[in-house]
PDB file of C-alpha atoms in Angstrom:
ATOM      1  CA  MET A   1     147.653 149.636  86.069  1.00 91.00           C
ATOM      2  CA  ARG A   2     148.657 153.317  86.253  1.00 96.00           C
ATOM      3  CA  LYS A   3     149.421 155.179  89.059  1.00 97.00           C
ATOM      4  CA  ILE A   4     147.723 158.235  90.776  1.00 97.00           C
ATOM      5  CA  VAL A   5     150.555 160.380  91.827  1.00 98.00           C
ATOM      6  CA  VAL A   6     150.113 163.438  93.848  1.00 96.00           C
ATOM      7  CA  GLN A   7     153.206 166.068  93.530  1.00 95.00           C
ATOM      8  CA  MET A   8     153.000 169.256  95.605  1.00 94.00           C
ATOM      9  CA  SER A   9     155.505 171.646  97.327  1.00 95.00           C
ATOM     10  CA  LEU A  10     155.202 172.106 100.945  1.00 95.00           C
ATOM     11  CA  SER A  11     156.662 174.658 103.375  1.00 96.00           C
ATOM     12  CA  LEU A  12     158.863 172.613 106.281  1.00 96.00           C
ATOM     13  CA  ASP A  13     156.128 173.736 108.524  1.00 94.00           C
ATOM     14  CA  GLY A  14     153.398 171.570 106.082  1.00 92.00           C
ATOM     15  CA  PHE A  15     152.040 174.362 104.335  1.00 94.00           C
ATOM     16  CA  PHE A  16     151.236 174.062 100.471  1.00 92.00           C
ATOM     17  CA  GLU A  17     149.973 177.743 100.084  1.00 92.00           C
ATOM     18  CA  GLY A  18     151.016 180.720 102.546  1.00 93.00           C
ATOM     19  CA  PRO A  19     147.858 183.470 103.245  1.00 92.00           C
ATOM     20  CA  GLY A  20     145.984 184.344 100.588  1.00 90.00           C
ATOM     21  CA  GLY A  21     147.077 181.442  98.484  1.00 87.00           C
ATOM     22  CA  ASP A  22     150.618 183.066  98.068  1.00 91.00           C
ATOM     23  CA  ILE A  23     153.367 180.447  96.610  1.00 90.00           C
ATOM     24  CA  GLY A  24     155.785 183.235  95.839  1.00 91.00           C
ATOM     25  CA  TRP A  25     157.828 181.238  98.628  1.00 93.00           C
ATOM     26  CA  HIS A  26     158.239 177.972  96.096  1.00 94.00           C
ATOM     27  CA  GLN A  27     162.153 177.947  94.859  1.00 93.00           C
ATOM     28  CA  VAL A  28     161.867 176.460  91.622  1.00 94.00           C
ATOM     29  CA  ASP A  29     164.834 176.877  89.857  1.00 94.00           C
ATOM     30  CA  GLU A  30     165.966 175.462  86.609  1.00 94.00           C
ATOM     31  CA  GLU A  31     167.217 172.278  88.337  1.00 96.00           C
ATOM     32  CA  LEU A  32     164.223 171.595  89.911  1.00 96.00           C
ATOM     33  CA  HIS A  33     161.938 172.600  86.964  1.00 94.00           C
ATOM     34  CA  GLN A  34     163.397 170.518  84.928  1.00 96.00           C
ATOM     35  CA  HIS A  35     162.977 167.557  87.145  1.00 97.00           C
ATOM     36  CA  PHE A  36     159.312 168.374  87.613  1.00 96.00           C
ATOM     37  CA  ASN A  37     159.490 167.901  83.481  1.00 96.00           C
ATOM     38  CA  ASP A  38     161.269 164.596  83.419  1.00 97.00           C
ATOM     39  CA  VAL A  39     158.399 163.203  85.971  1.00 96.00           C
ATOM     40  CA  ILE A  40     155.641 164.389  84.081  1.00 96.00           C
ATOM     41  CA  ALA A  41     156.759 164.253  80.499  1.00 96.00           C
ATOM     42  CA  PRO A  42     155.630 160.302  80.386  1.00 97.00           C
ATOM     43  CA  MET A  43     152.652 160.708  82.178  1.00 97.00           C
ATOM     44  CA  GLY A  44     149.449 159.988  80.678  1.00 96.00           C
ATOM     45  CA  GLY A  45     147.504 162.834  81.953  1.00 96.00           C
ATOM     46  CA  PHE A  46     146.768 165.776  84.597  1.00 96.00           C
ATOM     47  CA  LEU A  47     143.626 165.136  87.132  1.00 97.00           C
ATOM     48  CA  SER A  48     142.730 168.816  88.750  1.00 94.00           C
ATOM     49  CA  GLY A  49     140.282 170.759  90.383  1.00 91.00           C
ATOM     50  CA  ARG A  50     139.018 173.595  88.737  1.00 90.00           C
ATOM     51  CA  VAL A  51     140.745 175.832  91.334  1.00 89.00           C
ATOM     52  CA  SER A  52     144.091 174.427  89.840  1.00 89.00           C
ATOM     53  CA  HIS A  53     143.744 173.962  86.528  1.00 90.00           C
ATOM     54  CA  GLU A  54     142.410 177.818  86.206  1.00 90.00           C
ATOM     55  CA  LEU A  55     145.554 178.552  87.519  1.00 88.00           C
ATOM     56  CA  MET A  56     147.554 176.797  84.897  1.00 89.00           C
ATOM     57  CA  ALA A  57     145.759 177.592  82.296  1.00 88.00           C
ATOM     58  CA  ALA A  58     146.063 181.314  82.982  1.00 89.00           C
ATOM     59  CA  TYR A  59     149.870 181.167  82.862  1.00 86.00           C
ATOM     60  CA  TRP A  60     151.077 178.195  81.085  1.00 89.00           C
ATOM     61  CA  PRO A  61     149.188 178.088  77.335  1.00 86.00           C
ATOM     62  CA  THR A  62     151.387 180.855  76.347  1.00 89.00           C
ATOM     63  CA  ALA A  63     154.167 180.525  78.961  1.00 88.00           C
ATOM     64  CA  ASP A  64     156.721 179.474  75.859  1.00 90.00           C
ATOM     65  CA  GLN A  65     156.604 182.741  74.039  1.00 90.00           C
ATOM     66  CA  GLY A  66     157.341 185.103  76.650  1.00 85.00           C
ATOM     67  CA  PRO A  67     160.929 186.523  76.529  1.00 89.00           C
ATOM     68  CA  THR A  68     162.148 185.604  79.154  1.00 90.00           C
ATOM     69  CA  ALA A  69     160.651 182.033  79.717  1.00 89.00           C
ATOM     70  CA  SER A  70     163.756 179.102  80.551  1.00 91.00           C
ATOM     71  CA  GLY A  71     164.049 176.378  78.452  1.00 92.00           C
ATOM     72  CA  PRO A  72     162.417 174.040  81.149  1.00 92.00           C
ATOM     73  CA  GLU A  73     159.621 176.640  81.314  1.00 92.00           C
ATOM     74  CA  ARG A  74     159.156 176.268  77.519  1.00 92.00           C
ATOM     75  CA  GLU A  75     159.216 172.711  78.104  1.00 94.00           C
ATOM     76  CA  PHE A  76     156.865 172.529  80.816  1.00 94.00           C
ATOM     77  CA  ALA A  77     154.569 174.790  78.475  1.00 93.00           C
ATOM     78  CA  ARG A  78     154.432 172.133  75.438  1.00 94.00           C
ATOM     79  CA  ILE A  79     154.028 169.387  77.553  1.00 95.00           C
ATOM     80  CA  TRP A  80     150.993 170.924  79.858  1.00 94.00           C
ATOM     81  CA  ARG A  81     149.221 171.960  76.806  1.00 93.00           C
ATOM     82  CA  ASP A  82     149.597 168.581  74.760  1.00 94.00           C
ATOM     83  CA  MET A  83     148.660 166.667  77.870  1.00 95.00           C
ATOM     84  CA  PRO A  84     145.037 165.068  78.172  1.00 96.00           C
ATOM     85  CA  LYS A  85     143.450 166.690  81.502  1.00 96.00           C
ATOM     86  CA  ILE A  86     140.177 165.795  84.022  1.00 96.00           C
ATOM     87  CA  VAL A  87     139.147 168.851  85.743  1.00 95.00           C
ATOM     88  CA  TYR A  88     136.975 168.084  88.440  1.00 95.00           C
ATOM     89  CA  SER A  89     134.010 170.900  89.157  1.00 92.00           C
ATOM     90  CA  ARG A  90     130.404 171.395  89.737  1.00 92.00           C
ATOM     91  CA  THR A  91     130.744 174.634  88.314  1.00 92.00           C
ATOM     92  CA  LEU A  92     132.583 174.674  85.240  1.00 88.00           C
ATOM     93  CA  ASP A  93     130.638 173.417  81.946  1.00 87.00           C
ATOM     94  CA  HIS A  94     133.793 173.848  79.785  1.00 86.00           C
ATOM     95  CA  ALA A  95     137.192 173.732  80.349  1.00 86.00           C
ATOM     96  CA  ASP A  96     140.212 174.429  77.290  1.00 85.00           C
ATOM     97  CA  TRP A  97     143.301 172.579  76.422  1.00 86.00           C
ATOM     98  CA  ASN A  98     142.483 169.448  75.844  1.00 87.00           C
ATOM     99  CA  ALA A  99     140.474 168.785  79.211  1.00 92.00           C
ATOM    100  CA  THR A 100     137.175 167.227  79.793  1.00 92.00           C
ATOM    101  CA  VAL A 101     135.280 168.270  82.878  1.00 94.00           C
ATOM    102  CA  VAL A 102     133.716 165.484  85.329  1.00 94.00           C
ATOM    103  CA  ARG A 103     131.114 166.630  87.731  1.00 94.00           C
ATOM    104  CA  GLU A 104     132.628 164.330  90.931  1.00 93.00           C
ATOM    105  CA  VAL A 105     134.729 161.615  91.817  1.00 95.00           C
ATOM    106  CA  ASP A 106     133.467 158.106  91.029  1.00 95.00           C
ATOM    107  CA  VAL A 107     135.734 155.642  92.553  1.00 96.00           C
ATOM    108  CA  GLU A 108     134.769 153.103  89.954  1.00 96.00           C
ATOM    109  CA  GLN A 109     135.104 155.231  86.655  1.00 96.00           C
ATOM    110  CA  VAL A 110     138.963 156.103  88.731  1.00 96.00           C
ATOM    111  CA  ARG A 111     139.727 152.985  88.860  1.00 96.00           C
ATOM    112  CA  LYS A 112     138.694 151.965  85.266  1.00 96.00           C
ATOM    113  CA  LEU A 113     141.313 155.047  84.492  1.00 95.00           C
ATOM    114  CA  THR A 114     143.485 153.952  86.328  1.00 96.00           C
ATOM    115  CA  ALA A 115     142.950 150.421  84.240  1.00 96.00           C
ATOM    116  CA  GLU A 116     144.061 151.424  80.918  1.00 95.00           C
ATOM    117  CA  PRO A 117     146.898 151.787  79.140  1.00 94.00           C
ATOM    118  CA  GLY A 118     149.386 154.684  79.793  1.00 94.00           C
ATOM    119  CA  GLY A 119     151.353 157.110  81.958  1.00 96.00           C
ATOM    120  CA  ASP A 120     150.822 157.522  85.414  1.00 97.00           C
ATOM    121  CA  LEU A 121     148.297 160.212  86.346  1.00 98.00           C
ATOM    122  CA  ALA A 122     149.663 163.511  88.255  1.00 97.00           C
ATOM    123  CA  LEU A 123     146.902 164.730  90.405  1.00 97.00           C
ATOM    124  CA  GLY A 124     146.551 168.187  91.775  1.00 90.00           C
ATOM    125  CA  GLY A 125     144.851 170.685  93.686  1.00 88.00           C
ATOM    126  CA  ALA A 126     144.956 169.844  97.631  1.00 89.00           C
ATOM    127  CA  ASP A 127     141.285 169.981  97.749  1.00 90.00           C
ATOM    128  CA  LEU A 128     141.078 167.024  95.118  1.00 93.00           C
ATOM    129  CA  ALA A 129     144.031 165.428  96.538  1.00 93.00           C
ATOM    130  CA  ALA A 130     142.173 165.029  99.826  1.00 90.00           C
ATOM    131  CA  THR A 131     138.742 163.841  98.227  1.00 92.00           C
ATOM    132  CA  PHE A 132     141.307 160.853  96.524  1.00 94.00           C
ATOM    133  CA  ALA A 133     142.908 160.099  99.833  1.00 91.00           C
ATOM    134  CA  ARG A 134     139.488 159.688 101.123  1.00 89.00           C
ATOM    135  CA  HIS A 135     138.738 157.056  98.858  1.00 92.00           C
ATOM    136  CA  ASP A 136     141.923 155.363  99.003  1.00 91.00           C
ATOM    137  CA  LEU A 137     143.052 156.522  95.494  1.00 95.00           C
ATOM    138  CA  ILE A 138     146.668 157.832  96.042  1.00 95.00           C
ATOM    139  CA  ASP A 139     149.490 155.073  95.151  1.00 96.00           C
ATOM    140  CA  GLU A 140     152.254 157.827  95.605  1.00 97.00           C
ATOM    141  CA  TYR A 141     153.330 161.027  97.366  1.00 96.00           C
ATOM    142  CA  ARG A 142     156.045 163.443  95.870  1.00 97.00           C
ATOM    143  CA  ILE A 143     156.419 165.877  98.285  1.00 96.00           C
ATOM    144  CA  TYR A 144     158.767 168.727  97.142  1.00 97.00           C
ATOM    145  CA  VAL A 145     159.672 170.215 100.715  1.00 97.00           C
ATOM    146  CA  HIS A 146     160.972 174.128 100.336  1.00 97.00           C
ATOM    147  CA  PRO A 147     163.751 175.218 102.763  1.00 97.00           C
ATOM    148  CA  VAL A 148     161.415 177.876 104.870  1.00 97.00           C
ATOM    149  CA  LEU A 149     159.109 178.277 107.666  1.00 96.00           C
ATOM    150  CA  LEU A 150     155.380 179.980 106.654  1.00 95.00           C
ATOM    151  CA  GLY A 151     153.777 180.113 110.318  1.00 94.00           C
ATOM    152  CA  ARG A 152     150.606 179.748 108.196  1.00 94.00           C
ATOM    153  CA  GLY A 153     148.129 179.086 105.418  1.00 94.00           C
ATOM    154  CA  ARG A 154     146.338 175.961 103.785  1.00 92.00           C
ATOM    155  CA  ARG A 155     147.873 172.398 105.216  1.00 89.00           C
ATOM    156  CA  LEU A 156     148.124 170.129 102.505  1.00 84.00           C
ATOM    157  CA  PHE A 157     147.112 166.997 104.580  1.00 78.00           C
ATOM    158  CA  PRO A 158     143.434 167.535 106.294  1.00 71.00           C
ATOM    159  CA  ASP A 159     142.614 165.605 109.740  1.00 69.00           C
ATOM    160  CA  ALA A 160     142.489 161.638 108.205  1.00 67.00           C
ATOM    161  CA  GLU A 161     140.022 158.981 109.609  1.00 71.00           C
ATOM    162  CA  THR A 162     142.912 156.420 109.582  1.00 74.00           C
ATOM    163  CA  PRO A 163     146.173 156.272 109.150  1.00 79.00           C
ATOM    164  CA  ALA A 164     147.535 155.139 105.808  1.00 81.00           C
ATOM    165  CA  GLY A 165     150.830 153.022 105.678  1.00 88.00           C
ATOM    166  CA  LEU A 166     153.715 154.561 103.633  1.00 94.00           C
ATOM    167  CA  ARG A 167     157.009 153.721 102.423  1.00 97.00           C
ATOM    168  CA  LEU A 168     159.929 155.534 101.677  1.00 97.00           C
ATOM    169  CA  VAL A 169     161.266 155.190  98.055  1.00 97.00           C
ATOM    170  CA  GLU A 170     163.240 157.845  96.885  1.00 97.00           C
ATOM    171  CA  SER A 171     164.698 161.454  98.634  1.00 98.00           C
ATOM    172  CA  ARG A 172     166.707 163.571  96.722  1.00 98.00           C
ATOM    173  CA  VAL A 173     168.449 166.992  97.934  1.00 98.00           C
ATOM    174  CA  PHE A 174     168.409 169.595  94.966  1.00 98.00           C
ATOM    175  CA  GLY A 175     170.930 172.071  94.801  1.00 97.00           C
ATOM    176  CA  ASN A 176     168.573 175.106  96.107  1.00 97.00           C
ATOM    177  CA  GLY A 177     167.759 172.764  99.253  1.00 97.00           C
ATOM    178  CA  VAL A 178     164.458 171.842  97.784  1.00 98.00           C
ATOM    179  CA  VAL A 179     164.332 167.978  99.498  1.00 98.00           C
ATOM    180  CA  LEU A 180     162.077 165.397  97.443  1.00 98.00           C
ATOM    181  CA  LEU A 181     159.911 162.723  99.384  1.00 98.00           C
ATOM    182  CA  ARG A 182     159.075 160.230  97.657  1.00 98.00           C
ATOM    183  CA  HIS A 183     156.431 157.458  99.093  1.00 97.00           C
ATOM    184  CA  GLU A 184     154.455 154.953  97.753  1.00 96.00           C
ATOM    185  CA  ARG A 185     151.091 153.424  99.604  1.00 92.00           C
ATOM    186  CA  VAL A 186     151.560 150.186 101.828  1.00 89.00           C
ATOM    187  CA  ARG A 187     148.851 147.971 100.097  1.00 76.00           C
TER     188      ARG A 187
END
């Protein structure tokens, strides 16, 4: 079975974006970006909401053509373009870059998707992650805690109806001070 994996960057005080959608505080250097590439490249697809997909589609299709693009940026641009994507949106009629638009999160369809062969599925977008969590569809959380306190912004984890048991399976400190906390669901 393929796993659904949330991979998000957070401030130490739990925000995934600052006021006004600011993510300029993310401390993604070459080491961390290469790590992202290494864990994403073998995956079987991206599952994202409209906003996340549009943000990615605005930059990554041509990011490898910029004269200042680093090696990991060029590599990720190729990974992103080639990876199959499902975009959950009630408003989009079409999405480019190897993407399929799906209107609603259908639990049975998601379970069928995880039963297909291939790599794990990367889930992106806080609102979509909250919907998947509400339906108990997330198997793994890869949270990258950045050494910054924002004080305000948008929190990744909304209030939950019931606790979800997790088990720490990996932790890692990167040279820039970012800490990976990788947890799997206890089923």
